[in-house]
C-alpha atoms as a PDB file:
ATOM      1  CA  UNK A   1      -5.697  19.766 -12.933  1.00  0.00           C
ATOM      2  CA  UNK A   2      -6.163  17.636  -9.916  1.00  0.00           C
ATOM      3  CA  UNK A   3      -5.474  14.289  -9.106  1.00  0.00           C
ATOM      4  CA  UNK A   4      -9.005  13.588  -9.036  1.00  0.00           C
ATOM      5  CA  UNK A   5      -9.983  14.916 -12.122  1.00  0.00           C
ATOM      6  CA  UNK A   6      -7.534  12.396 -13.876  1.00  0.00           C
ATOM      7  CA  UNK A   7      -8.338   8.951 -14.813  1.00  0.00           C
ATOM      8  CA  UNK A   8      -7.353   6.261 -12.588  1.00  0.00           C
ATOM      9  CA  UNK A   9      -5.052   3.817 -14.529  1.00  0.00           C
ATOM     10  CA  UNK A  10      -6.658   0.853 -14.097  1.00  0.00           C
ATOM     11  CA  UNK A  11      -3.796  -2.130 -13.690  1.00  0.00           C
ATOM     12  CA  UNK A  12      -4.998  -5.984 -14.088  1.00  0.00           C
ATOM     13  CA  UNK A  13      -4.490  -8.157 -11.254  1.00  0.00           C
ATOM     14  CA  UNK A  14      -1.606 -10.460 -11.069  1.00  0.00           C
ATOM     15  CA  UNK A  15      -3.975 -12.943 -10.262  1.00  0.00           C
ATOM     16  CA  UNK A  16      -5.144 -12.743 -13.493  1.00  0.00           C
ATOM     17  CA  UNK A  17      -1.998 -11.501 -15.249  1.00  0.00           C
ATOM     18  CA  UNK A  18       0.256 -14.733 -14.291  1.00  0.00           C
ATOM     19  CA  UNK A  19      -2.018 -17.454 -15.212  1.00  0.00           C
ATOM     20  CA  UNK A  20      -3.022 -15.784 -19.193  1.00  0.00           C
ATOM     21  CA  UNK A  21       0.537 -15.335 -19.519  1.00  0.00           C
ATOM     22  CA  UNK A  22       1.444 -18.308 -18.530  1.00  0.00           C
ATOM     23  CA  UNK A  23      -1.070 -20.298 -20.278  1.00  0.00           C
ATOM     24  CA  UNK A  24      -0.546 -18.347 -23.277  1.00  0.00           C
ATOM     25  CA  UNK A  25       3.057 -19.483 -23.575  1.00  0.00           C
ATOM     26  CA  UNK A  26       2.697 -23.225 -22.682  1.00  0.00           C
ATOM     27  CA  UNK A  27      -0.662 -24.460 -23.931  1.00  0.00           C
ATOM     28  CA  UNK A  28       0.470 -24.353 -27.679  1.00  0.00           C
ATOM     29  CA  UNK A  29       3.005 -27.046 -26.002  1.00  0.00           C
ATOM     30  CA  UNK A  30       0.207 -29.567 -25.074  1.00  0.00           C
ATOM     31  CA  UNK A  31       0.875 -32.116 -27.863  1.00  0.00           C
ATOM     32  CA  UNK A  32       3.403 -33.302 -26.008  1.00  0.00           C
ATOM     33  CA  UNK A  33       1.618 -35.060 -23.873  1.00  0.00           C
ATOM     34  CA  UNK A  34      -2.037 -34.478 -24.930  1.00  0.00           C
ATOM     35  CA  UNK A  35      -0.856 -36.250 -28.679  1.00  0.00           C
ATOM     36  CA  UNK A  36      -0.933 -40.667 -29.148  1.00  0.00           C
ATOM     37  CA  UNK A  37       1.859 -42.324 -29.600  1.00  0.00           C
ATOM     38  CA  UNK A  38       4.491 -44.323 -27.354  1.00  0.00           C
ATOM     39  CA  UNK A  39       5.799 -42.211 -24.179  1.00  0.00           C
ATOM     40  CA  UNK A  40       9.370 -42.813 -24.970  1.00  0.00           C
ATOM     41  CA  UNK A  41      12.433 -41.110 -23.782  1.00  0.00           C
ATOM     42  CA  UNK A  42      12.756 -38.965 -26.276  1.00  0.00           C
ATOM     43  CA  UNK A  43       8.936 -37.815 -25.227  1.00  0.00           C
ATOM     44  CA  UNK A  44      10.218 -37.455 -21.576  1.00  0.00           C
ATOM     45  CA  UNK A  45      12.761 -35.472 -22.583  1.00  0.00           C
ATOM     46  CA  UNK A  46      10.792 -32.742 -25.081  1.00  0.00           C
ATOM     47  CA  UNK A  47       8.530 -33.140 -21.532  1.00  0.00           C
ATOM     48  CA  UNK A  48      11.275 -31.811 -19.621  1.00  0.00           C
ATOM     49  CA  UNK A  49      12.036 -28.791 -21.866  1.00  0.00           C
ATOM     50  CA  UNK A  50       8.759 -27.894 -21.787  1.00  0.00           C
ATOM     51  CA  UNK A  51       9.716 -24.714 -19.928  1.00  0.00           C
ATOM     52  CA  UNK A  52      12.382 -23.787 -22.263  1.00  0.00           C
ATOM     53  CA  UNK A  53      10.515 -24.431 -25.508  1.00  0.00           C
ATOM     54  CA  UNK A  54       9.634 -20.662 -25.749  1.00  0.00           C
ATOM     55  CA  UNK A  55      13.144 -20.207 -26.374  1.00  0.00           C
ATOM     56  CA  UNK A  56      13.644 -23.014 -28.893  1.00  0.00           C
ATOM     57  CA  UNK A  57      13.915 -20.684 -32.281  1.00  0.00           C
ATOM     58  CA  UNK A  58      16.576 -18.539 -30.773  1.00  0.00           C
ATOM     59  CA  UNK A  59      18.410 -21.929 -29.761  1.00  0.00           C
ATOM     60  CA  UNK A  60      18.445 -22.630 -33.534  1.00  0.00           C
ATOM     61  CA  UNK A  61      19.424 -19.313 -34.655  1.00  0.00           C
ATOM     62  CA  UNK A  62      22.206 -18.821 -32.218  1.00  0.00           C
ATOM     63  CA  UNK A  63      23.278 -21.681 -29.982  1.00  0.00           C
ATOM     64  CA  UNK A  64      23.527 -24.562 -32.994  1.00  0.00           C
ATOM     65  CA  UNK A  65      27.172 -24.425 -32.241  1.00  0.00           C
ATOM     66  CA  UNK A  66      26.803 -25.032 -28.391  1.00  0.00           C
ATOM     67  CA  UNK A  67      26.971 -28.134 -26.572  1.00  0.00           C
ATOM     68  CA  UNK A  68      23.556 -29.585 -25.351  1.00  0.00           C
ATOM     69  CA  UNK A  69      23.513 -28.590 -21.889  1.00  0.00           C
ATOM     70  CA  UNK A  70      25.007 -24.674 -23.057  1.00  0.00           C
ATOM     71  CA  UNK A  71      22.204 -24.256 -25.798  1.00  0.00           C
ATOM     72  CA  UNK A  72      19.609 -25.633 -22.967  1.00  0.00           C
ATOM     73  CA  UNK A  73      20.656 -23.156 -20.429  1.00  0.00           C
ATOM     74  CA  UNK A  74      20.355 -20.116 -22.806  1.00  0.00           C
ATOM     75  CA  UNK A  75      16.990 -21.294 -24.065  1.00  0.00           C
ATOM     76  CA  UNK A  76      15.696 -21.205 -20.206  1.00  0.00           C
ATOM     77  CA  UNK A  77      17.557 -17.984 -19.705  1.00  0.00           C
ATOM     78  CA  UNK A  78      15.432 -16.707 -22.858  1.00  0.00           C
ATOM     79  CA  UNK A  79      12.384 -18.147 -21.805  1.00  0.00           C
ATOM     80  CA  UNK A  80      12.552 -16.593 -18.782  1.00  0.00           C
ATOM     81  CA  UNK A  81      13.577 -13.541 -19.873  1.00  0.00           C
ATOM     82  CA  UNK A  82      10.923 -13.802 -22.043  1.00  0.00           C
ATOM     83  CA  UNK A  83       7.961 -14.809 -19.534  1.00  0.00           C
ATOM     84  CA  UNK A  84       8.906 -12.216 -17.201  1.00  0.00           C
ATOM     85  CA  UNK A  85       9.040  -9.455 -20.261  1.00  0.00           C
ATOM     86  CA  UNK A  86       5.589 -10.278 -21.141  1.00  0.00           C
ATOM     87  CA  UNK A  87       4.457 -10.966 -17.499  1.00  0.00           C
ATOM     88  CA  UNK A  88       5.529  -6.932 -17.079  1.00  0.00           C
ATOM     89  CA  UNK A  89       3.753  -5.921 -20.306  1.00  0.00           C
ATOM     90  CA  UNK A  90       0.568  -7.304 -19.496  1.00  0.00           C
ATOM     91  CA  UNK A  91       0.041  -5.934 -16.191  1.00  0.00           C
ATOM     92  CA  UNK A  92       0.919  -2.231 -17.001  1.00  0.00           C
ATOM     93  CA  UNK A  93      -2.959  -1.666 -18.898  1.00  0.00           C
ATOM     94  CA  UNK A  94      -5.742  -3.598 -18.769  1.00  0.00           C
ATOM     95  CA  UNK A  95      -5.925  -3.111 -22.622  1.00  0.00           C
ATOM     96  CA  UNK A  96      -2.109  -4.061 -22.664  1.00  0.00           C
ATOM     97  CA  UNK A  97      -3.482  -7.451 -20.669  1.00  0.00           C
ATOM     98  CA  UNK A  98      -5.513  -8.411 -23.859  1.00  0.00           C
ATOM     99  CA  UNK A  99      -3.202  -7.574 -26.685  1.00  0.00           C
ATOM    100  CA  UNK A 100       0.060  -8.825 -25.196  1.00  0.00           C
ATOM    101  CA  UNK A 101      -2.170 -12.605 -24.899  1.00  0.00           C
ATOM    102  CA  UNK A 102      -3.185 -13.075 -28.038  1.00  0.00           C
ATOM    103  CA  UNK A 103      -0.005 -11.720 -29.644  1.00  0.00           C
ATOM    104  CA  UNK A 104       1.667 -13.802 -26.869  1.00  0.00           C
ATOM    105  CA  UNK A 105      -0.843 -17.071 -28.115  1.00  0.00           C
ATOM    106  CA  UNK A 106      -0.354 -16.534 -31.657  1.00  0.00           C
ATOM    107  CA  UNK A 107       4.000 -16.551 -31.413  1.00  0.00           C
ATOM    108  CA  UNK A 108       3.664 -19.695 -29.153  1.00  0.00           C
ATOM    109  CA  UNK A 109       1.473 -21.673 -31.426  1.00  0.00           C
ATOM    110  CA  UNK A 110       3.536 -20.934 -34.181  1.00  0.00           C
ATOM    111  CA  UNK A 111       7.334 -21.188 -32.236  1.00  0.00           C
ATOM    112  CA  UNK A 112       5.071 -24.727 -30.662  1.00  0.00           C
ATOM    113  CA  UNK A 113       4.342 -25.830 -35.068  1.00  0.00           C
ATOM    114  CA  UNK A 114       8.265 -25.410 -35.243  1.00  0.00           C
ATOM    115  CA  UNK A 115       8.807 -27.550 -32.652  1.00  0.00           C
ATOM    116  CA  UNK A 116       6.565 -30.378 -33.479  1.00  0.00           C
ATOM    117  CA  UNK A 117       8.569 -30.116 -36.566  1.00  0.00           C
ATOM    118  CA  UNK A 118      11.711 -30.873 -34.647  1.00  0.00           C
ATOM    119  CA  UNK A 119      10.257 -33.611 -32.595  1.00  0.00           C
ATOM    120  CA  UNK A 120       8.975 -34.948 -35.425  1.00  0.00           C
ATOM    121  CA  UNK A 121      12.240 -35.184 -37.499  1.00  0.00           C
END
Protein backbone atom coordinates (compact mmCIF):
# COMPACT_ATOMS: atom_id res chain seq x y z
CA UNK A 1 0.00 0.00 0.00
CA UNK A 2 1.32 3.39 -0.79
CA UNK A 3 1.34 6.49 0.86
CA UNK A 4 -0.94 7.80 -1.60
CA UNK A 5 -3.42 5.34 -1.55
CA UNK A 6 -3.99 6.13 2.26
CA UNK A 7 -6.19 8.74 3.58
CA UNK A 8 -4.75 11.93 4.52
CA UNK A 9 -5.53 12.59 8.26
CA UNK A 10 -7.06 15.62 8.13
CA UNK A 11 -5.92 17.80 11.48
CA UNK A 12 -8.08 21.10 12.43
CA UNK A 13 -6.32 24.24 12.50
CA UNK A 14 -5.13 25.73 15.67
CA UNK A 15 -6.69 28.69 14.57
CA UNK A 16 -9.73 27.14 15.03
CA UNK A 17 -8.77 24.61 17.72
CA UNK A 18 -7.67 27.39 20.46
CA UNK A 19 -10.52 29.68 20.31
CA UNK A 20 -13.58 26.48 20.60
CA UNK A 21 -11.55 25.25 23.31
CA UNK A 22 -11.15 28.09 24.87
CA UNK A 23 -14.55 29.39 24.60
CA UNK A 24 -15.88 26.15 25.50
CA UNK A 25 -14.27 26.27 28.93
CA UNK A 26 -14.94 29.95 29.89
CA UNK A 27 -18.25 31.02 28.40
CA UNK A 28 -20.32 28.86 30.93
CA UNK A 29 -18.35 31.48 33.32
CA UNK A 30 -20.09 34.61 31.85
CA UNK A 31 -22.51 35.26 34.75
CA UNK A 32 -19.97 36.70 36.40
CA UNK A 33 -19.98 39.59 34.82
CA UNK A 34 -22.79 39.28 32.21
CA UNK A 35 -25.39 38.69 35.61
CA UNK A 36 -27.09 42.21 37.71
CA UNK A 37 -26.24 42.85 40.81
CA UNK A 38 -23.58 45.15 42.71
CA UNK A 39 -19.81 44.69 41.36
CA UNK A 40 -18.43 44.11 44.75
CA UNK A 41 -15.20 42.67 45.83
CA UNK A 42 -16.22 39.55 46.26
CA UNK A 43 -17.40 39.84 42.32
CA UNK A 44 -13.81 41.10 41.50
CA UNK A 45 -12.44 38.43 43.05
CA UNK A 46 -14.67 35.26 41.45
CA UNK A 47 -13.52 37.79 38.27
CA UNK A 48 -10.05 37.08 38.95
CA UNK A 49 -10.36 33.27 39.22
CA UNK A 50 -12.01 33.18 36.25
CA UNK A 51 -9.11 31.22 34.74
CA UNK A 52 -8.96 28.77 37.46
CA UNK A 53 -12.68 28.06 37.76
CA UNK A 54 -12.27 24.92 35.53
CA UNK A 55 -10.49 23.55 38.33
CA UNK A 56 -12.89 24.58 41.09
CA UNK A 57 -14.54 20.88 41.81
CA UNK A 58 -11.19 19.29 42.24
CA UNK A 59 -10.34 22.31 44.70
CA UNK A 60 -13.32 21.03 46.74
CA UNK A 61 -12.58 17.47 46.55
CA UNK A 62 -8.95 17.73 47.38
CA UNK A 63 -7.50 21.05 48.46
CA UNK A 64 -10.43 21.95 51.29
CA UNK A 65 -7.64 21.51 53.71
CA UNK A 66 -5.19 24.00 51.95
CA UNK A 67 -4.66 27.50 52.63
CA UNK A 68 -6.24 29.99 50.07
CA UNK A 69 -3.41 30.87 48.03
CA UNK A 70 -2.21 26.69 47.99
CA UNK A 71 -5.81 25.52 46.87
CA UNK A 72 -5.68 28.59 44.19
CA UNK A 73 -2.43 27.54 42.76
CA UNK A 74 -3.47 23.85 42.26
CA UNK A 75 -6.78 24.87 40.74
CA UNK A 76 -4.67 26.96 37.95
CA UNK A 77 -2.23 24.12 37.75
CA UNK A 78 -5.46 21.89 36.96
CA UNK A 79 -6.95 24.22 34.76
CA UNK A 80 -4.14 24.37 32.84
CA UNK A 81 -3.43 21.04 32.78
CA UNK A 82 -6.71 20.70 31.82
CA UNK A 83 -6.93 23.37 28.83
CA UNK A 84 -3.87 22.15 27.37
CA UNK A 85 -5.23 18.27 27.63
CA UNK A 86 -8.21 19.19 25.72
CA UNK A 87 -6.40 21.80 23.50
CA UNK A 88 -4.24 18.39 22.36
CA UNK A 89 -7.40 16.27 22.00
CA UNK A 90 -9.13 18.46 19.78
CA UNK A 91 -6.59 19.04 17.27
CA UNK A 92 -5.56 15.33 16.68
CA UNK A 93 -9.14 14.66 14.28
CA UNK A 94 -11.29 16.90 12.92
CA UNK A 95 -14.11 14.61 14.31
CA UNK A 96 -12.13 14.66 17.70
CA UNK A 97 -12.48 18.78 17.23
CA UNK A 98 -16.35 18.41 17.53
CA UNK A 99 -16.81 15.85 20.23
CA UNK A 100 -14.11 17.02 22.63
CA UNK A 101 -16.36 20.80 22.44
CA UNK A 102 -19.43 19.83 23.28
CA UNK A 103 -18.31 17.28 25.87
CA UNK A 104 -15.86 20.09 26.83
CA UNK A 105 -19.27 22.73 26.89
CA UNK A 106 -21.44 20.42 28.64
CA UNK A 107 -18.64 19.72 31.91
CA UNK A 108 -18.10 23.57 32.01
CA UNK A 109 -21.69 24.54 32.22
CA UNK A 110 -22.27 22.15 34.74
CA UNK A 111 -18.62 22.59 36.91
CA UNK A 112 -19.87 26.81 36.01
CA UNK A 113 -23.90 25.70 37.92
CA UNK A 114 -21.54 24.50 40.86
CA UNK A 115 -19.93 27.49 41.05
CA UNK A 116 -22.73 29.91 40.94
CA UNK A 117 -23.74 27.77 43.77
CA UNK A 118 -20.65 28.75 45.67
CA UNK A 119 -20.82 32.37 44.82
CA UNK A 120 -24.08 32.35 45.70
CA UNK A 121 -23.72 30.89 49.27
Amino acid sequence: MSDRSRKSVRRPSLKIVIPVILFCTYYPYSWLILSKGVWTSYRWTWIKMWPALPGLLPRAAWFHDLSDGRALAGMYLISILFVALMLYLASIRNWMLVIVAVLLFVLSAVNSMIAYAFYRA
